[in-house]
PDB file of C-alpha atoms in Angstrom:
ATOM      1  CA  MET A   6       8.642 -20.307   5.887  1.00 87.00           C
ATOM      2  CA  ASP A   7      10.774 -17.777   4.025  1.00 88.00           C
ATOM      3  CA  GLU A   8      10.384 -16.581   0.438  1.00 87.00           C
ATOM      4  CA  ALA A   9      12.373 -19.573  -0.866  1.00 87.00           C
ATOM      5  CA  GLY A  10      10.099 -22.024   0.964  1.00 88.00           C
ATOM      6  CA  ALA A  11      12.634 -22.885   3.669  1.00 93.00           C
ATOM      7  CA  PRO A  12      11.374 -23.220   7.262  1.00 93.00           C
ATOM      8  CA  VAL A  13      11.896 -20.278   9.619  1.00 93.00           C
ATOM      9  CA  ASN A  14      12.659 -21.508  13.120  1.00 94.00           C
ATOM     10  CA  ASN A  15      12.514 -19.639  16.421  1.00 93.00           C
ATOM     11  CA  ALA A  16       9.929 -17.137  15.176  1.00 93.00           C
ATOM     12  CA  HIS A  17       7.793 -15.802  18.030  1.00 94.00           C
ATOM     13  CA  LEU A  18       3.993 -16.069  17.707  1.00 90.00           C
ATOM     14  CA  ASN A  19       1.101 -14.518  19.610  1.00 89.00           C
ATOM     15  CA  ILE A  20      -2.186 -16.218  18.686  1.00 86.00           C
ATOM     16  CA  ARG A  21      -5.600 -15.027  19.900  1.00 84.00           C
ATOM     17  CA  PHE A  22      -8.571 -17.356  19.393  1.00 81.00           C
ATOM     18  CA  SER A  23     -11.352 -15.050  20.620  1.00 72.00           C
ATOM     19  CA  SER A  24     -11.835 -12.035  22.826  1.00 62.00           C
ATOM     20  CA  ASN A  25     -11.909 -13.979  26.095  1.00 65.00           C
ATOM     21  CA  SER A  26      -9.548 -16.882  25.386  1.00 66.00           C
ATOM     22  CA  GLY A  27      -6.308 -15.072  26.149  1.00 74.00           C
ATOM     23  CA  THR A  28      -3.196 -15.348  24.004  1.00 85.00           C
ATOM     24  CA  VAL A  29      -1.269 -18.486  23.083  1.00 87.00           C
ATOM     25  CA  LYS A  30       2.438 -17.716  22.770  1.00 91.00           C
ATOM     26  CA  GLY A  31       5.350 -19.752  21.514  1.00 90.00           C
ATOM     27  CA  PHE A  32       8.095 -20.257  18.931  1.00 93.00           C
ATOM     28  CA  THR A  33       8.326 -22.181  15.677  1.00 92.00           C
ATOM     29  CA  ASP A  34      10.382 -25.371  15.779  1.00 94.00           C
ATOM     30  CA  ASP A  35      13.201 -26.402  13.426  1.00 94.00           C
ATOM     31  CA  HIS A  36      10.590 -27.267  10.790  1.00 93.00           C
ATOM     32  CA  GLY A  37       9.035 -23.801  11.015  1.00 92.00           C
ATOM     33  CA  ILE A  38       5.908 -25.187  12.709  1.00 92.00           C
ATOM     34  CA  PHE A  39       3.993 -23.907  15.718  1.00 90.00           C
ATOM     35  CA  GLU A  40       0.844 -25.600  17.033  1.00 87.00           C
ATOM     36  CA  ALA A  41      -1.691 -23.558  18.990  1.00 83.00           C
ATOM     37  CA  LYS A  42      -4.787 -24.838  20.802  1.00 79.00           C
ATOM     38  CA  ALA A  43      -7.405 -22.936  22.788  1.00 76.00           C
ATOM     39  CA  MET A  44     -11.138 -22.552  23.293  1.00 73.00           C
ATOM     40  CA  SER A  45     -12.913 -20.230  20.872  1.00 74.00           C
ATOM     41  CA  ASN A  46     -16.516 -19.075  20.939  1.00 73.00           C
ATOM     42  CA  ASP A  47     -16.503 -17.244  17.601  1.00 73.00           C
ATOM     43  CA  GLY A  48     -14.134 -19.201  15.332  1.00 76.00           C
ATOM     44  CA  VAL A  49     -11.838 -16.213  14.811  1.00 80.00           C
ATOM     45  CA  ILE A  50      -8.048 -16.530  14.954  1.00 81.00           C
ATOM     46  CA  LEU A  51      -5.789 -13.473  14.975  1.00 84.00           C
ATOM     47  CA  GLY A  52      -2.061 -13.426  15.471  1.00 87.00           C
ATOM     48  CA  ASP A  53       1.309 -11.912  14.765  1.00 91.00           C
ATOM     49  CA  ILE A  54       4.698 -13.457  14.036  1.00 93.00           C
ATOM     50  CA  MET A  55       8.051 -11.823  14.735  1.00 94.00           C
ATOM     51  CA  LYS A  56      11.713 -12.638  14.292  1.00 95.00           C
ATOM     52  CA  ASP A  57      14.784 -10.424  14.207  1.00 95.00           C
ATOM     53  CA  GLY A  58      15.829  -9.669  10.644  1.00 94.00           C
ATOM     54  CA  TYR A  59      12.339 -10.273   9.226  1.00 93.00           C
ATOM     55  CA  TYR A  60       9.298  -8.117   8.673  1.00 91.00           C
ATOM     56  CA  GLU A  61       6.466  -8.863  11.070  1.00 91.00           C
ATOM     57  CA  GLY A  62       3.865 -11.317   9.814  1.00 89.00           C
ATOM     58  CA  GLY A  63       0.198 -11.643  10.618  1.00 87.00           C
ATOM     59  CA  ILE A  64      -2.669 -14.137  10.661  1.00 84.00           C
ATOM     60  CA  ALA A  65      -6.394 -13.479  10.356  1.00 80.00           C
ATOM     61  CA  HIS A  66      -8.663 -16.477   9.840  1.00 76.00           C
ATOM     62  CA  SER A  67     -12.332 -17.201  10.498  1.00 77.00           C
ATOM     63  CA  PHE A  68     -13.968 -20.615  10.856  1.00 76.00           C
ATOM     64  CA  PHE A  69     -17.680 -20.762  10.055  1.00 72.00           C
ATOM     65  CA  VAL A  70     -18.821 -24.331  10.780  1.00 73.00           C
ATOM     66  CA  THR A  71     -18.648 -26.458  13.930  1.00 72.00           C
ATOM     67  CA  ARG A  72     -19.047 -30.215  14.232  1.00 75.00           C
ATOM     68  CA  VAL A  73     -19.169 -32.066  17.552  1.00 69.00           C
ATOM     69  CA  GLY A  74     -18.037 -28.871  19.241  1.00 73.00           C
ATOM     70  CA  MET A  75     -14.989 -28.433  16.986  1.00 71.00           C
ATOM     71  CA  TRP A  76     -14.437 -25.722  14.386  1.00 69.00           C
ATOM     72  CA  GLN A  77     -13.983 -27.106  10.874  1.00 72.00           C
ATOM     73  CA  PRO A  78     -11.688 -27.970   9.281  1.00 72.00           C
ATOM     74  CA  TRP A  79     -10.203 -29.274  12.517  1.00 74.00           C
ATOM     75  CA  GLY A  80      -6.425 -29.073  12.658  1.00 72.00           C
ATOM     76  CA  LYS A  81      -6.188 -26.530   9.855  1.00 77.00           C
ATOM     77  CA  GLU A  82      -2.668 -25.541   8.804  1.00 82.00           C
ATOM     78  CA  ILE A  83      -2.041 -21.883   7.951  1.00 83.00           C
ATOM     79  CA  THR A  84       1.061 -21.013   5.941  1.00 85.00           C
ATOM     80  CA  VAL A  85       2.802 -17.692   6.537  1.00 87.00           C
ATOM     81  CA  VAL A  86       5.708 -16.397   4.447  1.00 88.00           C
ATOM     82  CA  MET A  87       8.263 -14.365   6.422  1.00 91.00           C
ATOM     83  CA  ARG A  88      10.099 -11.782   4.310  1.00 91.00           C
ATOM     84  CA  PRO A  89      13.625 -10.785   5.392  1.00 93.00           C
ATOM     85  CA  ILE A  90      14.592  -7.152   5.863  1.00 94.00           C
ATOM     86  CA  VAL A  91      17.157  -6.444   3.132  1.00 94.00           C
ATOM     87  CA  ASN A  92      17.943  -2.761   2.514  1.00 95.00           C
ATOM     88  CA  PRO A  93      15.482  -0.252   4.006  1.00 96.00           C
ATOM     89  CA  VAL A  94      16.258   3.377   3.124  1.00 97.00           C
ATOM     90  CA  PRO A  95      14.958   6.855   4.012  1.00 97.00           C
ATOM     91  CA  MET A  96      11.998   8.057   1.951  1.00 97.00           C
ATOM     92  CA  TYR A  97       9.424  10.812   1.741  1.00 97.00           C
ATOM     93  CA  VAL A  98       6.258   9.142   3.033  1.00 96.00           C
ATOM     94  CA  ARG A  99       2.803  10.614   3.579  1.00 95.00           C
ATOM     95  CA  ASP A 100      -0.568   9.035   4.271  1.00 93.00           C
ATOM     96  CA  LYS A 101      -2.982  11.895   3.877  1.00 93.00           C
ATOM     97  CA  ILE A 102      -6.117  13.283   2.258  1.00 94.00           C
ATOM     98  CA  PHE A 103      -5.295  16.259   0.025  1.00 96.00           C
ATOM     99  CA  LYS A 104      -8.079  18.674  -0.873  1.00 96.00           C
ATOM    100  CA  LEU A 105      -8.131  19.214  -4.642  1.00 96.00           C
ATOM    101  CA  PRO A 106      -7.699  22.962  -5.294  1.00 96.00           C
ATOM    102  CA  ALA A 107      -9.379  23.050  -8.728  1.00 95.00           C
ATOM    103  CA  HIS A 108     -11.598  20.950 -10.991  1.00 94.00           C
ATOM    104  CA  GLY A 109     -11.664  20.798 -14.767  1.00 94.00           C
ATOM    105  CA  LYS A 110      -7.992  21.763 -15.109  1.00 96.00           C
ATOM    106  CA  GLU A 111      -4.599  20.138 -14.611  1.00 97.00           C
ATOM    107  CA  VAL A 112      -3.074  20.547 -11.154  1.00 98.00           C
ATOM    108  CA  GLY A 113       0.459  19.383 -10.371  1.00 98.00           C
ATOM    109  CA  PHE A 114       1.436  17.669  -7.119  1.00 98.00           C
ATOM    110  CA  ASP A 115       4.981  17.718  -5.711  1.00 98.00           C
ATOM    111  CA  LEU A 116       5.697  14.452  -3.865  1.00 98.00           C
ATOM    112  CA  GLU A 117       8.825  15.815  -2.173  1.00 98.00           C
ATOM    113  CA  LYS A 118       6.924  18.814  -0.798  1.00 97.00           C
ATOM    114  CA  ALA A 119       3.628  16.952  -0.222  1.00 97.00           C
ATOM    115  CA  ASP A 120       1.870  19.940  -1.713  1.00 97.00           C
ATOM    116  CA  TRP A 121       0.212  21.209  -4.845  1.00 98.00           C
ATOM    117  CA  VAL A 122       2.396  23.022  -7.340  1.00 98.00           C
ATOM    118  CA  ILE A 123       2.358  26.834  -7.509  1.00 97.00           C
ATOM    119  CA  PRO A 124      -0.049  28.711  -7.612  1.00 97.00           C
ATOM    120  CA  TYR A 125      -2.120  26.253  -5.542  1.00 97.00           C
ATOM    121  CA  GLY A 126       0.634  25.377  -3.069  1.00 97.00           C
ATOM    122  CA  LEU A 127       4.368  25.504  -2.454  1.00 97.00           C
ATOM    123  CA  GLY A 128       5.332  22.649  -4.774  1.00 97.00           C
ATOM    124  CA  THR A 129       7.779  23.197  -7.633  1.00 97.00           C
ATOM    125  CA  GLN A 130       7.909  19.763  -9.324  1.00 98.00           C
ATOM    126  CA  ALA A 131       4.751  18.369 -10.934  1.00 98.00           C
ATOM    127  CA  ASP A 132       5.441  14.707 -10.174  1.00 98.00           C
ATOM    128  CA  PHE A 133       1.757  13.805 -10.493  1.00 98.00           C
ATOM    129  CA  ILE A 134      -0.608  15.842 -12.658  1.00 98.00           C
ATOM    130  CA  PHE A 135      -4.257  15.438 -11.670  1.00 98.00           C
ATOM    131  CA  LYS A 136      -7.336  16.571 -13.533  1.00 97.00           C
ATOM    132  CA  VAL A 137     -10.828  15.815 -12.258  1.00 96.00           C
ATOM    133  CA  GLU A 138     -13.973  16.278 -14.329  1.00 95.00           C
ATOM    134  CA  LYS A 139     -16.972  16.304 -12.009  1.00 92.00           C
ATOM    135  CA  SER A 140     -20.694  16.912 -11.983  1.00 92.00           C
ATOM    136  CA  PHE A 141     -22.030  17.090  -8.449  1.00 90.00           C
ATOM    137  CA  VAL A 142     -25.557  17.623  -7.152  1.00 90.00           C
ATOM    138  CA  ASN A 143     -25.221  15.960  -3.767  1.00 91.00           C
ATOM    139  CA  MET A 144     -23.684  12.815  -2.279  1.00 89.00           C
ATOM    140  CA  ASP A 145     -26.494  10.748  -3.819  1.00 90.00           C
ATOM    141  CA  ASN A 146     -26.070  12.210  -7.298  1.00 92.00           C
ATOM    142  CA  TYR A 147     -22.599  12.790  -8.739  1.00 92.00           C
ATOM    143  CA  ASP A 148     -20.210  11.600 -11.440  1.00 94.00           C
ATOM    144  CA  ALA A 149     -16.454  12.197 -11.321  1.00 94.00           C
ATOM    145  CA  THR A 150     -13.462  11.002 -13.329  1.00 95.00           C
ATOM    146  CA  MET A 151      -9.908  11.500 -12.076  1.00 96.00           C
ATOM    147  CA  PHE A 152      -7.140  11.622 -14.697  1.00 97.00           C
ATOM    148  CA  LEU A 153      -3.489  11.148 -13.738  1.00 98.00           C
ATOM    149  CA  THR A 154      -0.663  12.096 -16.114  1.00 98.00           C
ATOM    150  CA  PHE A 155       3.033  12.920 -15.756  1.00 98.00           C
ATOM    151  CA  SER A 156       5.617  15.537 -16.695  1.00 97.00           C
ATOM    152  CA  ASN A 157       8.348  13.493 -18.392  1.00 97.00           C
ATOM    153  CA  PRO A 158       8.405  10.897 -21.213  1.00 94.00           C
ATOM    154  CA  PHE A 159       9.639   7.996 -19.051  1.00 98.00           C
ATOM    155  CA  ASP A 160       7.464   8.822 -16.035  1.00 98.00           C
ATOM    156  CA  GLY A 161       4.514   6.550 -15.342  1.00 98.00           C
ATOM    157  CA  ILE A 162       2.640   4.210 -13.043  1.00 98.00           C
ATOM    158  CA  GLN A 163       1.631   0.555 -12.835  1.00 98.00           C
ATOM    159  CA  VAL A 164      -0.693  -1.397 -10.601  1.00 97.00           C
ATOM    160  CA  VAL A 165       0.518  -4.138  -8.267  1.00 95.00           C
ATOM    161  CA  LYS A 166      -1.752  -6.336  -6.172  1.00 88.00           C
ATOM    162  CA  ASP A 167      -1.405  -7.129  -2.480  1.00 77.00           C
ATOM    163  CA  ASP A 168       0.717 -10.233  -1.871  1.00 69.00           C
ATOM    164  CA  GLY A 169       1.805 -11.105   1.639  1.00 54.00           C
ATOM    165  CA  GLY A 170       2.649 -14.679   0.690  1.00 51.00           C
ATOM    166  CA  GLY A 171       1.102 -17.822   2.125  1.00 48.00           C
ATOM    167  CA  ASP A 172      -2.597 -18.296   2.751  1.00 49.00           C
ATOM    168  CA  PHE A 173      -5.276 -15.639   2.316  1.00 49.00           C
ATOM    169  CA  ASN A 174      -5.104 -13.027   5.108  1.00 60.00           C
ATOM    170  CA  ALA A 175      -1.864 -14.555   6.376  1.00 66.00           C
ATOM    171  CA  GLY A 176       1.576 -13.305   5.523  1.00 76.00           C
ATOM    172  CA  SER A 177       4.169 -10.601   5.809  1.00 85.00           C
ATOM    173  CA  ARG A 178       3.232  -7.025   6.643  1.00 84.00           C
ATOM    174  CA  TYR A 179       5.589  -6.108   3.798  1.00 87.00           C
ATOM    175  CA  ARG A 180       3.290  -6.905   0.891  1.00 86.00           C
ATOM    176  CA  LEU A 181       4.845  -5.131  -2.104  1.00 92.00           C
ATOM    177  CA  PRO A 182       7.987  -5.673  -4.227  1.00 93.00           C
ATOM    178  CA  ARG A 183      11.326  -4.545  -2.830  1.00 94.00           C
ATOM    179  CA  THR A 184      12.465  -3.250  -6.210  1.00 96.00           C
ATOM    180  CA  ALA A 185      10.589  -1.203  -8.787  1.00 98.00           C
ATOM    181  CA  PRO A 186      10.485  -2.712 -12.293  1.00 97.00           C
ATOM    182  CA  ASP A 187      12.301  -0.872 -15.073  1.00 96.00           C
ATOM    183  CA  THR A 188       9.561  -1.353 -17.695  1.00 96.00           C
ATOM    184  CA  ASP A 189       5.769  -1.385 -18.195  1.00 97.00           C
ATOM    185  CA  TYR A 190       4.943   2.040 -16.764  1.00 98.00           C
ATOM    186  CA  LEU A 191       1.724   3.572 -18.060  1.00 98.00           C
ATOM    187  CA  PRO A 192       1.902   7.268 -19.019  1.00 98.00           C
ATOM    188  CA  ASN A 193      -1.617   7.934 -17.730  1.00 98.00           C
ATOM    189  CA  MET A 194      -4.413   6.466 -15.644  1.00 97.00           C
ATOM    190  CA  GLN A 195      -8.023   7.327 -14.920  1.00 96.00           C
ATOM    191  CA  LYS A 196     -10.537   6.389 -12.232  1.00 95.00           C
ATOM    192  CA  ARG A 197     -14.285   7.019 -12.276  1.00 95.00           C
ATOM    193  CA  ILE A 198     -16.745   7.072  -9.400  1.00 94.00           C
ATOM    194  CA  SER A 199     -20.432   7.897  -9.632  1.00 94.00           C
ATOM    195  CA  ARG A 200     -23.704   7.535  -7.813  1.00 93.00           C
ATOM    196  CA  GLY A 201     -27.272   8.060  -8.946  1.00 92.00           C
ATOM    197  CA  SER A 202     -30.659   6.431  -9.366  1.00 86.00           C
ATOM    198  CA  TYR A 203     -28.921   3.481 -11.097  1.00 85.00           C
ATOM    199  CA  GLY A 204     -26.808   2.774  -8.017  1.00 87.00           C
ATOM    200  CA  ARG A 205     -23.062   3.174  -7.666  1.00 90.00           C
ATOM    201  CA  HIS A 206     -20.033   2.768  -9.913  1.00 90.00           C
ATOM    202  CA  SER A 207     -16.362   2.740  -8.941  1.00 91.00           C
ATOM    203  CA  ASP A 208     -13.160   1.793 -10.778  1.00 90.00           C
ATOM    204  CA  MET A 209     -11.310   1.632  -7.475  1.00 89.00           C
ATOM    205  CA  GLU A 210     -10.265  -1.734  -6.015  1.00 88.00           C
ATOM    206  CA  ASP A 211      -9.260  -2.378  -2.421  1.00 84.00           C
ATOM    207  CA  ASP A 212      -6.316  -4.643  -3.321  1.00 86.00           C
ATOM    208  CA  ASN A 213      -4.753  -2.146  -5.752  1.00 92.00           C
ATOM    209  CA  ASN A 214      -1.331  -0.697  -4.987  1.00 95.00           C
ATOM    210  CA  TYR A 215       0.942   1.201  -7.353  1.00 97.00           C
ATOM    211  CA  ILE A 216       4.587   1.626  -8.305  1.00 98.00           C
ATOM    212  CA  PHE A 217       5.521   4.865 -10.033  1.00 98.00           C
ATOM    213  CA  ARG A 218       8.468   6.515 -11.762  1.00 98.00           C
ATOM    214  CA  VAL A 219       8.888  10.310 -11.772  1.00 98.00           C
ATOM    215  CA  ARG A 220      11.518  12.988 -12.487  1.00 98.00           C
ATOM    216  CA  SER A 221      12.934  10.843 -15.268  1.00 98.00           C
ATOM    217  CA  GLU A 222      15.849  12.231 -17.270  1.00 97.00           C
ATOM    218  CA  VAL A 223      17.200  11.097 -20.638  1.00 97.00           C
ATOM    219  CA  ASP A 224      20.689  10.946 -22.135  1.00 96.00           C
ATOM    220  CA  ILE A 225      21.792  12.461 -25.458  1.00 96.00           C
ATOM    221  CA  ASN A 226      20.335   9.438 -27.258  1.00 96.00           C
ATOM    222  CA  GLY A 227      16.917   9.888 -25.697  1.00 95.00           C
ATOM    223  CA  LYS A 228      17.265   6.840 -23.441  1.00 96.00           C
ATOM    224  CA  LEU A 229      16.374   6.793 -19.770  1.00 97.00           C
ATOM    225  CA  LYS A 230      19.335   7.997 -17.695  1.00 97.00           C
ATOM    226  CA  LYS A 231      17.874   8.214 -14.197  1.00 97.00           C
ATOM    227  CA  ALA A 232      14.596   8.633 -12.341  1.00 98.00           C
ATOM    228  CA  MET A 233      13.019   8.566  -8.910  1.00 98.00           C
ATOM    229  CA  TYR A 234      10.828   5.622  -7.974  1.00 98.00           C
ATOM    230  CA  GLY A 235       8.156   5.112  -5.371  1.00 98.00           C
ATOM    231  CA  LYS A 236       5.010   3.263  -4.408  1.00 98.00           C
ATOM    232  CA  ILE A 237       1.461   3.872  -3.253  1.00 97.00           C
ATOM    233  CA  ARG A 238       0.036   1.524  -0.636  1.00 93.00           C
ATOM    234  CA  GLY A 239      -3.620   0.896  -1.277  1.00 92.00           C
ATOM    235  CA  GLU A 240      -5.828   2.504  -3.873  1.00 94.00           C
ATOM    236  CA  LEU A 241      -5.292   6.035  -5.170  1.00 95.00           C
ATOM    237  CA  ARG A 242      -8.697   7.437  -4.277  1.00 93.00           C
ATOM    238  CA  TYR A 243     -10.775  10.436  -5.227  1.00 94.00           C
ATOM    239  CA  ALA A 244     -13.729  11.422  -3.016  1.00 91.00           C
ATOM    240  CA  ALA A 245     -16.386  13.737  -4.408  1.00 89.00           C
ATOM    241  CA  GLY A 246     -17.571  15.219  -1.106  1.00 84.00           C
ATOM    242  CA  ASP A 247     -16.303  18.361   0.644  1.00 83.00           C
ATOM    243  CA  GLY A 248     -15.247  19.950  -2.621  1.00 85.00           C
ATOM    244  CA  GLY A 249     -13.241  16.943  -3.803  1.00 92.00           C
ATOM    245  CA  MET A 250     -10.271  15.185  -2.195  1.00 95.00           C
ATOM    246  CA  ILE A 251      -7.491  12.792  -3.192  1.00 96.00           C
ATOM    247  CA  LYS A 252      -6.287  10.157  -0.729  1.00 95.00           C
ATOM    248  CA  MET A 253      -2.705   8.914  -1.104  1.00 95.00           C
ATOM    249  CA  HIS A 254      -0.371   6.810   1.019  1.00 95.00           C
ATOM    250  CA  TYR A 255       2.777   7.299  -1.000  1.00 97.00           C
ATOM    251  CA  TYR A 256       6.500   6.586  -0.660  1.00 97.00           C
ATOM    252  CA  LEU A 257       9.112   8.460  -2.724  1.00 98.00           C
ATOM    253  CA  ASN A 258      12.712   7.245  -2.757  1.00 98.00           C
ATOM    254  CA  PRO A 259      14.936  10.251  -3.601  1.00 98.00           C
ATOM    255  CA  ASP A 260      18.202   8.327  -4.105  1.00 97.00           C
ATOM    256  CA  TYR A 261      17.497   7.537  -7.797  1.00 98.00           C
ATOM    257  CA  THR A 262      17.587   3.771  -7.258  1.00 98.00           C
ATOM    258  CA  ARG A 263      14.672   1.382  -7.742  1.00 98.00           C
ATOM    259  CA  ASN A 264      14.704   0.352  -4.082  1.00 98.00           C
ATOM    260  CA  LEU A 265      11.185   0.408  -2.575  1.00 97.00           C
ATOM    261  CA  GLU A 266      12.090  -0.818   0.912  1.00 96.00           C
ATOM    262  CA  PHE A 267      11.355   1.977   3.395  1.00 96.00           C
ATOM    263  CA  ASP A 268      12.923   2.373   6.828  1.00 94.00           C
ATOM    264  CA  PRO A 269      10.021   3.571   9.044  1.00 91.00           C
ATOM    265  CA  THR A 270      12.474   5.206  11.452  1.00 91.00           C
ATOM    266  CA  ARG A 271      13.797   7.521   8.707  1.00 93.00           C
ATOM    267  CA  ASN A 272      10.877   9.350   7.150  1.00 94.00           C
ATOM    268  CA  LEU A 273      12.277  12.446   5.419  1.00 95.00           C
ATOM    269  CA  PHE A 274       9.109  14.363   6.292  1.00 94.00           C
ATOM    270  CA  LYS A 275       8.581  15.800   9.743  1.00 89.00           C
ATOM    271  CA  LEU A 276       5.052  14.552  10.253  1.00 84.00           C
ATOM    272  CA  PRO A 277       2.328  16.413  12.114  1.00 80.00           C
ATOM    273  CA  ASP A 278       0.977  14.873  15.299  1.00 77.00           C
ATOM    274  CA  GLY A 279      -1.467  12.070  14.607  1.00 74.00           C
ATOM    275  CA  GLU A 280      -0.153  11.073  11.173  1.00 76.00           C
ATOM    276  CA  TRP A 281       1.528   7.677  11.173  1.00 73.00           C
ATOM    277  CA  THR A 282       3.436   6.031   8.326  1.00 70.00           C
ATOM    278  CA  GLY A 283       5.054   3.103  10.105  1.00 68.00           C
ATOM    279  CA  GLN A 284       4.386   0.531   7.387  1.00 77.00           C
ATOM    280  CA  PRO A 285       7.514  -0.389   5.390  1.00 83.00           C
TER     281      PRO A 285
END
């Protein structure tokens, strides 16, 4: 079905029941329904759903109990929400690990240059300002807190959870909002990771994503006039090993609108071989 709950007909499905069962292919009917049957020796179903004008959808489901040779619940229905492609635009997109050049002091990061701000790199705009306080003995004994702040009064960040629509592990590959909100941005954020004799601690969550606002400008009355918006797919991660690194999969829209829908064929970066940012 689509985001309004209406059936999506003529969507093409490829469903795989297990490694040796082959693929069941077909199309949804006028009610948006497709029925697939096959033998499965592990209870795992994987699949993808495609239709022109929509983002690709996916299915991942595992059955755990059999009864009379049938995986339970028998005849399970899985709901998938197909999200239409509306207005994808060019963006600066990188999915990379950046080595932190200094600890214990603020270091700016330029999203448009994908580099640290001078003197640590070639960046000129401190879109993100990182500061990491760290004590490190070895990978079994460390404690680090990453602080994120911003350069301008209306800049900020907010968390958004994964939501593909439909059932768990089934839904659109486009899992984040199309439009950035205009309120509720936090001016700072911090994340702590540690490991020691007590075990491990981490503030990072796998289903975290982020929407951010940077390069904000104000009018003569001190109100927001314009800003750049973007998103981070997945958690914003700091790793303590190898001198300290920050992992980001970020998207920056430079057109000063709140549109977050990226066209994967128009990345404004020329990416090095091996780096892929095909997710919208």
